[in-house]
Amino acid sequence: TLWFKMNETEHPLPLSEYEFERRFDERGAIDWMQENWSKAFMFCGLYAALIFGGQHFMRQRPKLELRKPLVVWSFSLAIFSIIGAVRTGLYMMYVLTTSGFKQSVCDQSFYSGPVSKFWAYAFVLSKAPELGDTVFIVLRKQRLIFLHWYHHMTVLLYSWYSYKDRVAGGGWFMTMNYMVHALMYSYYAVRAAGVRVPRPLAMLITTTQIMQMVMGLAVSGLVYLWMQDGLCPSYVDNIMWSSLMYLSYLLLFSSFFYNTYLKGNSSRKTSKAE
């Protein structure tokens, strides 16, 4: 049986911990992030220079296939996201069933729990290597949409910015993202392997992304509401940035869904009617 601290009271969590999870030094990780979180801007600057410079470089050159490396890349991120979703999901489920929804939103133990502490830090660090997704788009000369690079950059910045302060709502934000990425990268890996994926499955993945943004906005609003009562440790500026971020994602992903899955169908139906 594993134990963790929640509001200075010990609660048993029926979830076996692995040695690397138990030994992880979350205090050192938080200290490092407090001192170095702004380096996320450096990563974003290099990312922007590489992808847009890369597009210019590839303009007069033939595209690269890179199918096998893309399969390995997507499959690796899928496995990482699946494991992260399982480990953090079990933790959040326990808090929900034993302490209720409000506690799951406001509690900070997600950052220090024997299992979740490792996966919280792994989550924020993973946002840097995930920028590599775009390299494949550039080298394969595929269309690079605003939603793709904007999403990658802002998630990296917000994740590093928030982890250093252990703000309320982080457990929900990270667990939801792990779950959606488990689906998304599995889909990418299968597609890269040449398997034809049914269109409804692609629609389902975008739908889960939209639902994630709706839930993200709801959690941000609840953190602000309960922060007034002293229950949710956070900051007004953090809530403002998270709300703007999730709102922009909601609008962009909804637009993507409409233009990709609905607008084309409407046009085809109109053509057939004519």
Coordinates of N, CA, C and O in Angstrom, one line a residue, residues 20-34 108-114 116-121 163 166:
F20 N 11.6 4.0 -9.3 CA 12.0 5.3 -9.9 C 11.0 6.4 -9.6 O 11.3 7.5 -9.4
E21 N 9.7 6.0 -9.4 CA 8.7 6.9 -9.0 C 8.9 7.3 -7.5 O 8.8 8.5 -7.2
R22 N 9.1 6.4 -6.7 CA 9.3 6.6 -5.2 C 10.5 7.5 -5.0 O 10.5 8.4 -4.1
R23 N 11.6 7.2 -5.7 CA 12.9 7.9 -5.4 C 13.0 9.3 -6.1 O 13.9 10.0 -5.8
F24 N 12.0 9.6 -6.9 CA 12.1 10.9 -7.6 C 12.0 12.1 -6.7 O 11.2 12.1 -5.8
D25 N 13.0 13.0 -6.8 CA 13.1 14.2 -5.9 C 12.3 15.3 -6.5 O 12.8 16.1 -7.3
E26 N 11.0 15.4 -6.1 CA 10.2 16.5 -6.7 C 10.6 17.9 -6.2 O 10.4 18.8 -6.9
R27 N 11.1 17.9 -5.0 CA 11.5 19.2 -4.4 C 12.7 19.8 -5.3 O 12.7 21.0 -5.6
G28 N 13.6 19.0 -5.7 CA 14.7 19.4 -6.5 C 14.2 19.8 -7.9 O 14.7 20.8 -8.5
A29 N 13.2 19.1 -8.4 CA 12.6 19.4 -9.7 C 11.9 20.7 -9.7 O 12.0 21.5 -10.6
I30 N 11.1 21.0 -8.6 CA 10.4 22.2 -8.5 C 11.4 23.4 -8.4 O 11.2 24.5 -9.0
D31 N 12.4 23.2 -7.6 CA 13.4 24.2 -7.4 C 14.1 24.6 -8.7 O 14.3 25.7 -9.1
W32 N 14.4 23.5 -9.5 CA 15.1 23.7 -10.8 C 14.1 24.5 -11.7 O 14.6 25.5 -12.4
M33 N 12.8 24.2 -11.7 CA 11.9 24.8 -12.6 C 11.7 26.3 -12.2 O 11.5 27.2 -13.0
Q34 N 11.7 26.5 -10.9 CA 11.5 27.9 -10.4 C 12.7 28.8 -10.9 O 12.5 30.0 -11.2
Q108 N -2.9 20.1 -4.0 CA -1.6 20.2 -4.6 C -0.8 18.9 -4.5 O 0.4 18.9 -5.0
S109 N -1.3 17.9 -3.9 CA -0.6 16.7 -3.7 C -0.2 16.0 -5.0 O 0.7 15.1 -5.0
F110 N -0.8 16.3 -6.1 CA -0.5 15.8 -7.4 C 1.0 16.0 -7.7 O 1.6 15.2 -8.3
Y111 N 1.5 17.1 -7.2 CA 2.9 17.4 -7.5 C 3.9 16.7 -6.6 O 5.1 16.7 -6.8
S112 N 3.4 16.1 -5.5 CA 4.3 15.5 -4.6 C 3.9 14.0 -4.2 O 4.6 13.4 -3.4
G113 N 2.8 13.5 -4.7 CA 2.4 12.1 -4.5 C 3.5 11.2 -5.0 O 4.1 11.4 -6.0
P114 N 3.7 10.0 -4.3 CA 4.8 9.1 -4.6 C 4.7 8.6 -6.1 O 5.7 8.3 -6.7
S116 N 2.4 10.2 -8.6 CA 2.1 11.3 -9.6 C 3.2 12.3 -9.7 O 3.4 13.0 -10.7
K117 N 4.1 12.5 -8.6 CA 5.1 13.5 -8.7 C 6.1 13.3 -9.9 O 6.5 14.3 -10.5
F118 N 6.4 12.0 -10.2 CA 7.3 11.8 -11.3 C 6.6 12.1 -12.6 O 7.2 12.7 -13.5
W119 N 5.4 11.7 -12.7 CA 4.7 11.9 -14.0 C 4.3 13.3 -14.2 O 4.1 13.8 -15.4
A120 N 4.1 14.1 -13.2 CA 3.9 15.5 -13.3 C 5.1 16.2 -13.9 O 5.0 17.0 -14.9
Y121 N 6.3 15.9 -13.4 CA 7.5 16.5 -14.0 C 7.8 16.0 -15.3 O 8.2 16.7 -16.2
Y163 N 4.1 24.7 -13.4 CA 4.7 23.7 -12.5 C 5.5 24.3 -11.4 O 5.4 23.8 -10.2
R166 N 3.2 25.1 -8.6 CA 2.3 24.0 -8.1 C 0.8 24.4 -8.0 O 0.2 24.2 -7.0

